[in-house]
Amino acid sequence: GENVEQHPSTLSVQEGDSAVIKCTYSDSASNYFPWYKQELGKRPQLIIDIRSNVGEKKDQRIAVTLNKTAKHFSLHITETQPEDSAVYFCAPAGGYQKVTFGTGTKLQVIP
Amino acid sequence: DAGVIQSPRHEVTEMGQEVTLRCKPISGHNSLFWYRQTMMRGLELLIYFNNNVPIDDSGMPEDRFSAKMPNASFSTLKIQPSEPRDSAVYFCASTLTGESDTQYFGPGTRLTVL
C-alpha cells in the first residue's frame, strides 16, 4: 500500500512567520494531492489541493507545491495567524480513490 | 445541502455490547469512506465504498467490525462485540469520484467503550 510520511510532526512559529509542511508518498500512481486542516474537536476539511499535471497552486496565504519526480508535495502558509493553529494532514490519492492520510502535523502559531 | 450526517454524535457503551454507527453521505456523491481517529494511531481508513460496493476493506481491524451500504444515501459501521480499545472518533466522508476528489467529512461519532 501507499507509504505516506509528513514532516515535521509538530511545528511552532511566531505569528506572521511562514510555515512549511512536507509530505512524501510512495505510490507513483497517485494523482491527487490534497491538504486537510483539522481544528481541535472538529472534522478535517480541505484547504487546498493539486493535481499531478500542475506544479504549484496558490490560494491567498496558502500554497501547495508538487514534485512528482521526487514524490513529495508541500504546504506553505505565509503570514501565519493564530487561527492557523491546527493539525494538518496530507492525503495523496490514486486510482479507485485509494487514499492514505499522513500522520499529521500539529501547527502552533504563537501570538 | 446539509453535508455528511452522522449519528449518534456520542456513544457510550459497555464492553461486549453491539454498536452501530450511521452515516448519510452528501446527495449525489458516489464514494463513501469510514475512518477511525485516535491519538495513538492517527486517522485510519477502515473501508470505502464506490457506488455502494465495498472496494477496499483492508483497514477493517478484525471480524468484529462490519460495514454496509444498502443504498446510495445510507451506510452503517457495526462493532460486535465492542471492546475498550475500540474507543475513538469515527468519521464518515463522501466524495464524487471522477468529478471532484475532495472528501467531505461528517462531524464524527465519539465512541467510548467502558
Tab-separated table of N, CA, C and O in Angstrom, chain A:
chain	number	residue	atom	x	y	z
A	1	GLY	N	0.802	-1.195	0.000
A	1	GLY	CA	0.000	0.000	0.000
A	1	GLY	C	0.840	1.252	0.000
A	1	GLY	O	2.066	1.203	0.060
A	2	GLU	N	0.178	2.377	-0.055
A	2	GLU	CA	0.865	3.676	-0.076
A	2	GLU	C	1.540	3.940	1.264
A	2	GLU	O	0.956	3.724	2.330
A	3	ASN	N	2.771	4.418	1.209
A	3	ASN	CA	3.503	4.825	2.396
A	3	ASN	C	3.578	6.349	2.385
A	3	ASN	O	4.179	6.934	1.486
A	4	VAL	N	2.949	6.991	3.366
A	4	VAL	CA	2.878	8.450	3.408
A	4	VAL	C	3.546	8.948	4.689
A	4	VAL	O	3.242	8.457	5.771
A	5	GLU	N	4.435	9.895	4.536
A	5	GLU	CA	5.110	10.481	5.694
A	5	GLU	C	4.998	11.992	5.646
A	5	GLU	O	5.129	12.599	4.588
A	6	GLN	N	4.769	12.565	6.813
A	6	GLN	CA	4.702	14.015	6.948
A	6	GLN	C	5.798	14.494	7.869
A	6	GLN	O	6.081	13.859	8.892
A	7	HIS	N	6.370	15.649	7.519
A	7	HIS	CA	7.383	16.255	8.380
A	7	HIS	C	7.233	17.769	8.366
A	7	HIS	O	6.964	18.341	7.304
A	8	PRO	N	7.380	18.418	9.514
A	8	PRO	CA	7.612	17.807	10.830
A	8	PRO	C	6.301	17.324	11.445
A	8	PRO	O	5.232	17.583	10.912
A	9	SER	N	6.376	16.671	12.574
A	9	SER	CA	5.169	16.228	13.257
A	9	SER	C	4.572	17.356	14.091
A	9	SER	O	3.359	17.392	14.318
A	10	THR	N	5.423	18.259	14.557
A	10	THR	CA	4.958	19.456	15.259
A	10	THR	C	5.764	20.644	14.761
A	10	THR	O	6.930	20.503	14.385
A	11	LEU	N	5.139	21.797	14.785
A	11	LEU	CA	5.771	22.996	14.269
A	11	LEU	C	5.226	24.198	15.020
A	11	LEU	O	4.001	24.390	15.090
A	12	SER	N	6.117	24.975	15.586
A	12	SER	CA	5.736	26.206	16.277
A	12	SER	C	6.361	27.390	15.557
A	12	SER	O	7.566	27.379	15.292
A	13	VAL	N	5.550	28.365	15.240
A	13	VAL	CA	6.046	29.555	14.559
A	13	VAL	C	5.466	30.789	15.227
A	13	VAL	O	4.403	30.733	15.863
A	14	GLN	N	6.162	31.891	15.080
A	14	GLN	CA	5.655	33.168	15.561
A	14	GLN	C	4.629	33.698	14.556
A	14	GLN	O	4.764	33.510	13.333
A	15	GLU	N	3.629	34.350	15.100
A	15	GLU	CA	2.630	34.965	14.234
A	15	GLU	C	3.302	35.856	13.200
A	15	GLU	O	4.185	36.650	13.531
A	16	GLY	N	2.885	35.696	11.953
A	16	GLY	CA	3.465	36.486	10.879
A	16	GLY	C	4.558	35.758	10.112
A	16	GLY	O	4.866	36.134	8.967
A	17	ASP	N	5.132	34.729	10.730
A	17	ASP	CA	6.154	33.940	10.038
A	17	ASP	C	5.498	32.951	9.080
A	17	ASP	O	4.270	32.785	9.069
A	18	SER	N	6.329	32.275	8.281
A	18	SER	CA	5.838	31.263	7.353
A	18	SER	C	5.982	29.866	7.948
A	18	SER	O	6.830	29.639	8.819
A	19	ALA	N	5.161	28.951	7.463
A	19	ALA	CA	5.229	27.554	7.893
A	19	ALA	C	5.215	26.677	6.649
A	19	ALA	O	4.477	26.956	5.693
A	20	VAL	N	6.039	25.629	6.686
A	20	VAL	CA	6.100	24.692	5.561
A	20	VAL	C	6.006	23.273	6.105
A	20	VAL	O	6.727	22.905	7.036
A	21	ILE	N	5.129	22.496	5.524
A	21	ILE	CA	4.954	21.094	5.910
A	21	ILE	C	5.149	20.252	4.653
A	21	ILE	O	4.592	20.557	3.595
A	22	LYS	N	5.915	19.199	4.792
A	22	LYS	CA	6.251	18.365	3.636
A	22	LYS	C	5.624	16.981	3.764
A	22	LYS	O	5.572	16.411	4.863
A	23	CYS	N	5.170	16.456	2.634
A	23	CYS	CA	4.560	15.137	2.589
A	23	CYS	C	5.239	14.310	1.515
A	23	CYS	O	5.325	14.739	0.362
A	24	THR	N	5.735	13.152	1.873
A	24	THR	CA	6.316	12.247	0.887
A	24	THR	C	5.418	11.023	0.750
A	24	THR	O	4.791	10.589	1.719
A	25	TYR	N	5.356	10.494	-0.451
A	25	TYR	CA	4.500	9.338	-0.718
A	25	TYR	C	5.256	8.346	-1.582
A	25	TYR	O	6.302	8.665	-2.154
A	26	SER	N	4.734	7.141	-1.676
A	26	SER	CA	5.473	6.092	-2.383
A	26	SER	C	4.805	5.634	-3.677
A	26	SER	O	5.486	5.128	-4.574
A	27	ASP	N	3.479	5.813	-3.779
A	27	ASP	CA	2.739	5.277	-4.917
A	27	ASP	C	2.837	6.217	-6.123
A	27	ASP	O	2.262	7.311	-6.102
A	28	SER	N	3.531	5.788	-7.152
A	28	SER	CA	3.701	6.630	-8.339
A	28	SER	C	2.387	6.841	-9.091
A	28	SER	O	2.292	7.713	-9.949
A	29	ALA	N	1.359	6.046	-8.770
A	29	ALA	CA	0.055	6.206	-9.414
A	29	ALA	C	-0.772	7.320	-8.777
A	29	ALA	O	-1.827	7.689	-9.296
A	30	SER	N	-0.329	7.846	-7.664
A	30	SER	CA	-1.057	8.945	-7.011
A	30	SER	C	-1.161	10.122	-7.965
A	30	SER	O	-0.181	10.508	-8.608
A	31	ASN	N	-2.357	10.690	-8.052
A	31	ASN	CA	-2.556	11.801	-8.979
A	31	ASN	C	-3.349	12.959	-8.380
A	31	ASN	O	-3.671	13.927	-9.057
A	32	TYR	N	-3.654	12.836	-7.105
A	32	TYR	CA	-4.415	13.892	-6.439
A	32	TYR	C	-3.785	14.137	-5.078
A	32	TYR	O	-3.563	13.187	-4.312
A	33	PHE	N	-3.493	15.408	-4.774
A	33	PHE	CA	-2.683	15.728	-3.599
A	33	PHE	C	-3.332	16.845	-2.782
A	33	PHE	O	-3.081	18.019	-3.009
A	34	PRO	N	-4.160	16.476	-1.819
A	34	PRO	CA	-4.849	17.481	-1.016
A	34	PRO	C	-4.202	17.684	0.353
A	34	PRO	O	-3.461	16.818	0.848
A	35	TRP	N	-4.504	18.819	0.942
A	35	TRP	CA	-4.169	19.093	2.327
A	35	TRP	C	-5.459	19.391	3.087
A	35	TRP	O	-6.287	20.181	2.617
A	36	TYR	N	-5.587	18.758	4.265
A	36	TYR	CA	-6.747	18.973	5.109
A	36	TYR	C	-6.306	19.612	6.420
A	36	TYR	O	-5.230	19.324	6.934
A	37	LYS	N	-7.171	20.441	6.957
A	37	LYS	CA	-6.932	21.105	8.237
A	37	LYS	C	-7.960	20.599	9.237
A	37	LYS	O	-9.161	20.548	8.925
A	38	GLN	N	-7.493	20.221	10.418
A	38	GLN	CA	-8.410	19.772	11.461
A	38	GLN	C	-8.179	20.584	12.722
A	38	GLN	O	-7.131	20.463	13.367
A	39	GLU	N	-9.139	21.398	13.056
A	39	GLU	CA	-9.084	22.149	14.299
A	39	GLU	C	-9.518	21.242	15.436
A	39	GLU	O	-10.208	20.241	15.227
A	40	LEU	N	-9.132	21.603	16.632
A	40	LEU	CA	-9.380	20.766	17.805
A	40	LEU	C	-10.867	20.470	17.966
A	40	LEU	O	-11.689	21.392	18.011
A	41	GLY	N	-11.195	19.187	18.026
A	41	GLY	CA	-12.570	18.772	18.243
A	41	GLY	C	-13.462	18.858	17.023
A	41	GLY	O	-14.682	18.661	17.128
A	42	LYS	N	-12.861	19.141	15.861
A	42	LYS	CA	-13.670	19.287	14.656
A	42	LYS	C	-13.257	18.274	13.591
A	42	LYS	O	-12.351	17.484	13.790
A	43	ARG	N	-13.949	18.311	12.485
A	43	ARG	CA	-13.677	17.372	11.407
A	43	ARG	C	-12.576	17.903	10.494
A	43	ARG	O	-12.392	19.123	10.375
A	44	PRO	N	-11.861	17.038	9.788
A	44	PRO	CA	-10.907	17.516	8.771
A	44	PRO	C	-11.648	18.201	7.625
A	44	PRO	O	-12.720	17.752	7.204
A	45	GLN	N	-11.050	19.286	7.135
A	45	GLN	CA	-11.634	19.996	5.998
A	45	GLN	C	-10.544	20.348	5.008
A	45	GLN	O	-9.439	20.745	5.404
A	46	LEU	N	-10.892	20.220	3.734
A	46	LEU	CA	-9.940	20.531	2.670
A	46	LEU	C	-9.600	22.016	2.686
A	46	LEU	O	-10.480	22.866	2.801
A	47	ILE	N	-8.298	22.320	2.574
A	47	ILE	CA	-7.908	23.719	2.456
A	47	ILE	C	-7.297	24.031	1.098
A	47	ILE	O	-7.432	25.142	0.585
A	48	ILE	N	-6.637	23.054	0.502
A	48	ILE	CA	-6.072	23.266	-0.827
A	48	ILE	C	-5.703	21.911	-1.411
A	48	ILE	O	-5.410	20.971	-0.661
A	49	ASP	N	-5.753	21.799	-2.731
A	49	ASP	CA	-5.359	20.554	-3.378
A	49	ASP	C	-4.694	20.855	-4.717
A	49	ASP	O	-4.779	21.966	-5.234
A	50	ILE	N	-4.045	19.852	-5.255
A	50	ILE	CA	-3.349	19.995	-6.522
A	50	ILE	C	-3.387	18.659	-7.241
A	50	ILE	O	-3.421	17.606	-6.609
A	51	ARG	N	-3.403	18.726	-8.556
A	51	ARG	CA	-3.404	17.500	-9.345
A	51	ARG	C	-2.053	17.320	-10.008
A	51	ARG	O	-1.255	18.247	-10.085
A	52	SER	N	-1.836	16.125	-10.524
A	52	SER	CA	-0.492	15.745	-10.951
A	52	SER	C	0.011	16.501	-12.173
A	52	SER	O	1.200	16.452	-12.471
A	53	ASN	N	-0.859	17.198	-12.863
A	53	ASN	CA	-0.411	17.919	-14.048
A	53	ASN	C	-0.067	19.374	-13.754
A	53	ASN	O	0.205	20.153	-14.665
A	54	VAL	N	-0.065	19.724	-12.471
A	54	VAL	CA	0.226	21.097	-12.055
A	54	VAL	C	1.349	21.075	-11.034
A	54	VAL	O	1.413	20.184	-10.185
A	55	GLY	N	2.245	22.041	-11.085
A	55	GLY	CA	3.369	22.062	-10.163
A	55	GLY	C	3.136	22.879	-8.909
A	55	GLY	O	3.715	22.591	-7.861
A	56	GLU	N	2.262	23.896	-9.027
A	56	GLU	CA	2.042	24.766	-7.874
A	56	GLU	C	0.646	25.377	-7.959
A	56	GLU	O	0.119	25.647	-9.036
A	57	LYS	N	0.074	25.582	-6.779
A	57	LYS	CA	-1.244	26.221	-6.711
A	57	LYS	C	-1.270	27.107	-5.484
A	57	LYS	O	-0.765	26.717	-4.423
A	58	LYS	N	-1.868	28.279	-5.637
A	58	LYS	CA	-1.868	29.226	-4.527
A	58	LYS	C	-3.272	29.737	-4.274
A	58	LYS	O	-4.060	29.946	-5.214
A	59	ASP	N	-3.601	29.933	-3.005
A	59	ASP	CA	-4.899	30.479	-2.621
A	59	ASP	C	-4.670	31.400	-1.435
A	59	ASP	O	-4.565	30.953	-0.300
A	60	GLN	N	-4.538	32.671	-1.731
A	60	GLN	CA	-4.281	33.689	-0.713
A	60	GLN	C	-3.007	33.358	0.061
A	60	GLN	O	-1.930	33.338	-0.521
A	61	ARG	N	-3.114	33.045	1.343
A	61	ARG	CA	-1.891	32.823	2.144
A	61	ARG	C	-1.373	31.393	2.095
A	61	ARG	O	-0.342	31.078	2.676
A	62	ILE	N	-2.102	30.502	1.460
A	62	ILE	CA	-1.652	29.120	1.413
A	62	ILE	C	-1.317	28.711	-0.019
A	62	ILE	O	-1.894	29.220	-0.980
A	63	ALA	N	-0.361	27.791	-0.123
A	63	ALA	CA	0.065	27.293	-1.426
A	63	ALA	C	0.491	25.840	-1.276
A	63	ALA	O	0.871	25.404	-0.179
A	64	VAL	N	0.392	25.120	-2.360
A	64	VAL	CA	0.869	23.744	-2.390
A	64	VAL	C	1.783	23.599	-3.595
A	64	VAL	O	1.475	24.103	-4.684
A	65	THR	N	2.922	22.941	-3.390
A	65	THR	CA	3.848	22.662	-4.477
A	65	THR	C	4.019	21.157	-4.596
A	65	THR	O	3.992	20.440	-3.594
A	66	LEU	N	4.167	20.685	-5.804
A	66	LEU	CA	4.251	19.252	-6.074
A	66	LEU	C	5.508	18.937	-6.871
A	66	LEU	O	5.820	19.607	-7.859
A	67	ASN	N	6.224	17.913	-6.424
A	67	ASN	CA	7.364	17.379	-7.162
A	67	ASN	C	7.085	15.896	-7.388
A	67	ASN	O	7.373	15.062	-6.526
A	68	LYS	N	6.509	15.565	-8.543
A	68	LYS	CA	6.133	14.176	-8.803
A	68	LYS	C	7.348	13.278	-8.969
A	68	LYS	O	7.310	12.102	-8.614
A	69	THR	N	8.409	13.826	-9.503
A	69	THR	CA	9.614	13.023	-9.697
A	69	THR	C	10.158	12.538	-8.365
A	69	THR	O	10.521	11.368	-8.208
A	70	ALA	N	10.209	13.437	-7.410
A	70	ALA	CA	10.722	13.108	-6.081
A	70	ALA	C	9.637	12.545	-5.167
A	70	ALA	O	9.935	12.125	-4.047
A	71	LYS	N	8.395	12.557	-5.620
A	71	LYS	CA	7.246	12.050	-4.841
A	71	LYS	C	7.098	12.773	-3.520
A	71	LYS	O	7.077	12.144	-2.438
A	72	HIS	N	6.991	14.068	-3.615
A	72	HIS	CA	6.627	14.818	-2.419
A	72	HIS	C	5.879	16.082	-2.808
A	72	HIS	O	5.998	16.586	-3.930
A	73	PHE	N	5.061	16.552	-1.866
A	73	PHE	CA	4.374	17.822	-2.046
A	73	PHE	C	4.328	18.540	-0.707
A	73	PHE	O	4.412	17.905	0.350
A	74	SER	N	4.270	19.831	-0.770
A	74	SER	CA	4.413	20.647	0.439
A	74	SER	C	3.306	21.677	0.555
A	74	SER	O	2.797	22.184	-0.442
A	75	LEU	N	2.975	21.971	1.809
A	75	LEU	CA	2.015	23.022	2.139
A	75	LEU	C	2.790	24.220	2.664
A	75	LEU	O	3.644	24.070	3.541
A	76	HIS	N	2.490	25.386	2.112
A	76	HIS	CA	3.144	26.612	2.531
A	76	HIS	C	2.082	27.569	3.061
A	76	HIS	O	1.097	27.841	2.360
A	77	ILE	N	2.304	28.064	4.262
A	77	ILE	CA	1.404	29.066	4.831
A	77	ILE	C	2.238	30.305	5.134
A	77	ILE	O	3.224	30.227	5.874
A	78	THR	N	1.865	31.412	4.552
A	78	THR	CA	2.591	32.657	4.802
A	78	THR	C	1.788	33.540	5.750
A	78	THR	O	0.572	33.366	5.916
A	79	GLU	N	2.476	34.481	6.373
A	79	GLU	CA	1.839	35.433	7.300
A	79	GLU	C	0.899	34.705	8.261
A	79	GLU	O	-0.286	35.044	8.377
A	80	THR	N	1.435	33.729	8.958
A	80	THR	CA	0.602	32.879	9.822
A	80	THR	C	-0.135	33.695	10.875
A	80	THR	O	0.358	34.722	11.377
A	81	GLN	N	-1.332	33.199	11.188
A	81	GLN	CA	-2.194	33.827	12.184
A	81	GLN	C	-2.592	32.796	13.220
A	81	GLN	O	-2.551	31.585	12.941
A	82	PRO	N	-2.984	33.212	14.412
A	82	PRO	CA	-3.361	32.241	15.457
A	82	PRO	C	-4.425	31.242	14.994
A	82	PRO	O	-4.377	30.070	15.392
A	83	GLU	N	-5.322	31.665	14.132
A	83	GLU	CA	-6.371	30.743	13.669
A	83	GLU	C	-5.843	29.678	12.712
A	83	GLU	O	-6.578	28.754	12.339
A	84	ASP	N	-4.589	29.781	12.336
A	84	ASP	CA	-3.976	28.718	11.536
A	84	ASP	C	-3.552	27.539	12.412
A	84	ASP	O	-3.191	26.471	11.891
A	85	SER	N	-3.567	27.732	13.717
A	85	SER	CA	-3.197	26.648	14.643
A	85	SER	C	-4.188	25.494	14.490
A	85	SER	O	-5.404	25.676	14.646
A	86	ALA	N	-3.651	24.318	14.159
A	86	ALA	CA	-4.484	23.144	13.891
A	86	ALA	C	-3.557	21.988	13.559
A	86	ALA	O	-2.338	22.134	13.559
A	87	VAL	N	-4.175	20.843	13.254
A	87	VAL	CA	-3.415	19.710	12.720
A	87	VAL	C	-3.671	19.643	11.219
A	87	VAL	O	-4.825	19.746	10.778
A	88	TYR	N	-2.613	19.498	10.456
A	88	TYR	CA	-2.707	19.460	9.001
A	88	TYR	C	-2.336	18.066	8.503
A	88	TYR	O	-1.343	17.475	8.939
A	89	PHE	N	-3.153	17.554	7.601
A	89	PHE	CA	-2.936	16.230	7.036
A	89	PHE	C	-2.777	16.318	5.522
A	89	PHE	O	-3.557	17.005	4.856
A	90	CYS	N	-1.804	15.580	5.005
A	90	CYS	CA	-1.784	15.358	3.565
A	90	CYS	C	-2.483	14.017	3.313
A	90	CYS	O	-2.535	13.167	4.196
A	91	ALA	N	-3.010	13.849	2.108
A	91	ALA	CA	-3.771	12.629	1.807
A	91	ALA	C	-3.689	12.304	0.323
A	91	ALA	O	-4.690	12.385	-0.403
A	92	PRO	N	-2.514	11.885	-0.144
A	92	PRO	CA	-2.378	11.568	-1.577
A	92	PRO	C	-3.318	10.440	-1.969
A	92	PRO	O	-3.542	9.503	-1.206
A	93	ALA	N	-3.849	10.554	-3.177
A	93	ALA	CA	-4.810	9.555	-3.645
A	93	ALA	C	-4.489	9.155	-5.077
A	93	ALA	O	-3.997	9.957	-5.871
A	94	GLY	N	-4.796	7.889	-5.375
A	94	GLY	CA	-4.536	7.386	-6.716
A	94	GLY	C	-5.767	6.789	-7.338
A	94	GLY	O	-6.882	7.232	-7.096
A	95	GLY	N	-5.574	5.726	-8.100
A	95	GLY	CA	-6.693	5.112	-8.776
A	95	GLY	C	-7.708	4.547	-7.801
A	95	GLY	O	-7.371	4.159	-6.688
A	96	TYR	N	-8.974	4.500	-8.218
A	96	TYR	CA	-10.063	3.973	-7.398
A	96	TYR	C	-10.172	4.688	-6.066
A	96	TYR	O	-10.624	4.123	-5.082
A	97	GLN	N	-9.695	5.945	-6.024
A	97	GLN	CA	-9.837	6.750	-4.822
A	97	GLN	C	-9.127	6.162	-3.619
A	97	GLN	O	-9.499	6.461	-2.491
A	98	LYS	N	-8.150	5.311	-3.835
A	98	LYS	CA	-7.391	4.797	-2.705
A	98	LYS	C	-6.663	5.974	-2.082
A	98	LYS	O	-5.855	6.619	-2.737
A	99	VAL	N	-6.973	6.276	-0.837
A	99	VAL	CA	-6.407	7.445	-0.192
A	99	VAL	C	-5.762	7.044	1.118
A	99	VAL	O	-6.282	6.200	1.847
A	100	THR	N	-4.621	7.630	1.395
A	100	THR	CA	-3.911	7.380	2.638
A	100	THR	C	-3.584	8.707	3.286
A	100	THR	O	-2.923	9.553	2.671
A	101	PHE	N	-4.038	8.898	4.505
A	101	PHE	CA	-3.740	10.127	5.235
A	101	PHE	C	-2.373	10.034	5.893
A	101	PHE	O	-1.983	8.976	6.407
A	102	GLY	N	-1.656	11.141	5.869
A	102	GLY	CA	-0.412	11.229	6.613
A	102	GLY	C	-0.682	11.241	8.108
A	102	GLY	O	-1.833	11.289	8.547
A	103	THR	N	0.371	11.233	8.886
A	103	THR	CA	0.263	11.161	10.340
A	103	THR	C	-0.090	12.495	10.982
A	103	THR	O	-0.359	12.556	12.166
A	104	GLY	N	-0.080	13.547	10.197
A	104	GLY	CA	-0.497	14.845	10.702
A	104	GLY	C	0.655	15.686	11.230
A	104	GLY	O	1.658	15.175	11.724
A	105	THR	N	0.494	16.996	11.091
A	105	THR	CA	1.449	17.965	11.625
A	105	THR	C	0.690	18.956	12.484
A	105	THR	O	-0.244	19.606	12.006
A	106	LYS	N	1.074	19.036	13.741
A	106	LYS	CA	0.424	19.984	14.636
A	106	LYS	C	1.136	21.320	14.539
A	106	LYS	O	2.308	21.441	14.912
A	107	LEU	N	0.431	22.304	14.032
A	107	LEU	CA	0.991	23.646	13.881
A	107	LEU	C	0.480	24.544	14.999
A	107	LEU	O	-0.725	24.640	15.231
A	108	GLN	N	1.404	25.184	15.663
A	108	GLN	CA	1.054	26.154	16.695
A	108	GLN	C	1.594	27.515	16.281
A	108	GLN	O	2.803	27.655	16.025
A	109	VAL	N	0.717	28.487	16.192
A	109	VAL	CA	1.123	29.851	15.861
A	109	VAL	C	1.078	30.664	17.142
A	109	VAL	O	0.013	30.826	17.752
A	110	ILE	N	2.213	31.163	17.527
A	110	ILE	CA	2.347	31.886	18.790
A	110	ILE	C	2.109	33.379	18.571
A	110	ILE	O	2.812	33.996	17.779
A	111	PRO	N	1.125	33.937	19.256
A	111	PRO	CA	0.813	35.366	19.045
A	111	PRO	C	1.966	36.270	19.495
A	111	PRO	O	2.725	35.920	20.381
